[in-house]
């Protein structure tokens, strides 16, 4: 989907950096996630390359070796703050503890874990994840269980951001059958998800780095801890160049769209100028003789009577032309006949309404005040306009 394009690009950057750092398994996992967000030719090539050289996944009972770079970074962080942790200077607020307990208590309802509605869009789910991830990140929230809440938020977003996984969750819930919705919904259809459906998920740290950059040098560099501010770094040159190219393409499409919208107006203006310069001004007319419409005329096709102003008609482009020899006169008379039919239709509706009202009045109220003489007169009431409309058709 187009909305996941930027996240997929950032994930691909992280995958390449992990590959260069020697973490082939992590690089393959993140590259696959990038391809699921927004498939590209580059992601396909990288996945194929990583699959050739990456080691097979560990079997049950085995643990996956962490990259040396991550071990060194964790060792540094562990040795950098021993006194701080031992002296219990990492305190937490009651609100943080309450938030952690609230998330853990609804761990099987992924929508509640992210504090999102069931009808939430992709953009709303991303906003909910950003908010919750910042709230429960272990480097910022030191309440007991914050690490578990952080992992729950990451897992919930991983499921709900994938259309197939979200559809499966909405229908069957989590694997143990306890979801956030009523367990009465389709009880006979509850089943365990396929073994491969939730594989290749990003780790909570990788997912967090996709959104905030973390230590991988992504779009945003985010740090946590006491007296530490959020730092934003500029985008990489390639990313800036791609974004600039997309903005230029969007501006060109916007200009073209504006030009297309003005085409009908341009045709309208040209038609008006052609009409005015041609001098083909049609005369007025009336279906009843009244000054200045005193000259009686008949249409050539349907013999419809109409009156015109003799002086105005002589000055018009029609002049002494006849319908049998002039296309312009025939066009004018077709307009006369169309207006005549419209006039008959209006009068026919009025005559029918008047007849219906007269019959209702003669019938009385529930038979009270019934006048048979007036009723018969109302039923025999003529409809001249309707009769003329039938004859004309």
Coordinates of N, CA, C and O in Angstrom, one line a residue, residues 279-286 292-300 306-326 328-333 336:
X279 N -23.1 36.9 -35.0 CA -24.3 37.8 -35.1 C -25.6 37.0 -35.2 O -26.6 37.5 -35.7
X280 N -25.6 35.7 -34.9 CA -26.8 34.9 -35.0 C -27.6 35.0 -33.8 O -27.6 34.1 -32.9
X281 N -28.3 36.1 -33.6 CA -29.1 36.4 -32.4 C -30.5 36.0 -32.8 O -31.1 36.5 -33.7
X282 N -31.1 35.0 -32.0 CA -32.4 34.6 -32.2 C -33.5 35.5 -31.6 O -33.3 36.0 -30.5
X283 N -34.6 35.7 -32.3 CA -35.7 36.6 -31.8 C -36.5 35.9 -30.7 O -36.5 34.7 -30.6
X284 N -37.1 36.8 -29.9 CA -38.0 36.3 -28.9 C -39.4 35.9 -29.6 O -39.7 36.3 -30.7
X285 N -40.2 35.1 -28.8 CA -41.5 34.7 -29.4 C -42.4 34.5 -28.2 O -42.0 34.4 -27.1
X286 N -43.7 34.3 -28.6 CA -44.7 34.1 -27.6 C -45.8 33.1 -28.2 O -46.0 33.1 -29.4
X292 N -45.4 43.3 -28.2 CA -45.2 43.5 -29.6 C -45.2 42.3 -30.5 O -44.9 42.3 -31.6
X293 N -45.6 41.1 -29.9 CA -45.6 39.9 -30.6 C -47.0 39.8 -31.4 O -48.0 39.2 -30.9
X294 N -47.0 40.3 -32.6 CA -48.2 40.4 -33.4 C -48.2 39.6 -34.7 O -49.2 39.5 -35.4
X295 N -47.0 39.1 -35.1 CA -46.9 38.4 -36.3 C -47.0 36.9 -36.1 O -46.2 36.3 -35.3
X296 N -48.1 36.3 -36.6 CA -48.3 34.8 -36.4 C -47.4 34.0 -37.4 O -47.3 34.3 -38.6
X297 N -46.8 33.0 -36.8 CA -46.0 32.1 -37.6 C -46.3 30.6 -37.2 O -46.8 30.4 -36.1
X298 N -46.0 29.6 -38.0 CA -46.2 28.2 -37.7 C -44.9 27.5 -38.0 O -44.2 27.8 -38.9
X299 N -44.6 26.5 -37.1 CA -43.4 25.7 -37.3 C -43.6 24.8 -38.5 O -44.7 24.4 -38.8
X300 N -42.5 24.6 -39.2 CA -42.6 23.8 -40.4 C -42.9 22.3 -40.1 O -43.6 21.7 -40.9
X306 N -47.0 30.3 -33.1 CA -46.3 31.2 -32.2 C -46.2 32.6 -32.8 O -46.4 32.8 -34.1
X307 N -46.1 33.6 -32.0 CA -46.1 35.0 -32.5 C -44.7 35.6 -32.2 O -44.0 35.3 -31.2
X308 N -44.3 36.5 -33.1 CA -43.0 37.1 -33.0 C -43.2 38.6 -33.2 O -44.2 39.1 -33.7
X309 N -42.2 39.4 -32.8 CA -42.1 40.9 -33.1 C -41.6 41.0 -34.5 O -40.5 40.6 -34.8
X310 N -42.4 41.6 -35.4 CA -42.0 41.7 -36.9 C -40.7 42.4 -37.1 O -39.8 41.9 -37.8
X311 N -40.5 43.5 -36.3 CA -39.3 44.3 -36.5 C -38.1 43.5 -36.0 O -37.0 43.5 -36.7
X312 N -38.2 42.9 -34.9 CA -37.1 42.1 -34.3 C -36.8 40.9 -35.2 O -35.6 40.6 -35.4
X313 N -37.8 40.3 -35.7 CA -37.5 39.1 -36.5 C -36.8 39.4 -37.8 O -36.0 38.7 -38.3
X314 N -37.2 40.6 -38.4 CA -36.5 41.1 -39.6 C -35.1 41.4 -39.4 O -34.2 41.2 -40.3
X315 N -34.8 41.9 -38.2 CA -33.4 42.3 -37.9 C -32.5 41.1 -37.5 O -31.3 41.2 -37.6
X316 N -33.2 40.0 -37.1 CA -32.4 38.8 -36.7 C -31.7 38.1 -37.9 O -31.9 38.5 -39.0
X317 N -30.9 37.1 -37.5 CA -30.2 36.4 -38.6 C -31.2 35.5 -39.4 O -30.8 35.0 -40.5
X318 N -32.4 35.3 -38.9 CA -33.3 34.5 -39.7 C -33.9 35.2 -40.9 O -33.9 34.7 -42.0
X319 N -34.2 36.5 -40.6 CA -34.7 37.4 -41.7 C -35.8 36.7 -42.5 O -36.8 36.3 -42.0
X320 N -35.6 36.7 -43.8 CA -36.6 36.2 -44.8 C -36.3 34.7 -45.1 O -36.9 34.2 -46.0
X321 N -35.5 34.1 -44.3 CA -35.3 32.6 -44.5 C -36.5 31.8 -44.1 O -37.3 32.2 -43.3
X322 N -36.6 30.6 -44.7 CA -37.7 29.7 -44.4 C -37.1 28.4 -43.9 O -35.9 28.1 -44.1
X323 N -38.0 27.7 -43.2 CA -37.5 26.4 -42.6 C -37.2 25.4 -43.6 O -36.4 24.5 -43.4
X324 N -37.8 25.5 -44.8 CA -37.5 24.5 -45.8 C -36.2 24.6 -46.5 O -35.6 23.7 -47.0
X325 N -35.6 25.8 -46.3 CA -34.3 26.1 -47.0 C -33.2 26.5 -46.0 O -32.1 26.6 -46.4
X326 N -33.5 26.7 -44.8 CA -32.5 27.2 -43.8 C -32.4 26.2 -42.6 O -33.4 26.0 -41.9
X328 N -30.8 27.0 -40.0 CA -30.8 27.9 -38.8 C -32.3 28.1 -38.4 O -32.6 28.1 -37.2
X329 N -33.2 28.2 -39.4 CA -34.6 28.4 -39.0 C -35.2 27.1 -38.4 O -36.0 27.1 -37.5
X330 N -34.8 25.9 -39.0 CA -35.3 24.7 -38.5 C -34.8 24.5 -37.0 O -35.6 24.0 -36.2
X331 N -33.6 24.9 -36.7 CA -33.1 24.8 -35.4 C -33.9 25.7 -34.4 O -34.2 25.3 -33.3
X332 N -34.2 26.9 -34.9 CA -35.0 27.8 -34.1 C -36.4 27.2 -33.8 O -36.9 27.3 -32.7
X333 N -37.0 26.7 -34.8 CA -38.3 26.1 -34.7 C -38.4 24.9 -33.8 O -39.4 24.6 -33.1
X336 N -38.7 26.2 -30.4 CA -40.1 26.6 -30.2 C -41.0 25.4 -29.9 O -41.8 25.5 -28.9

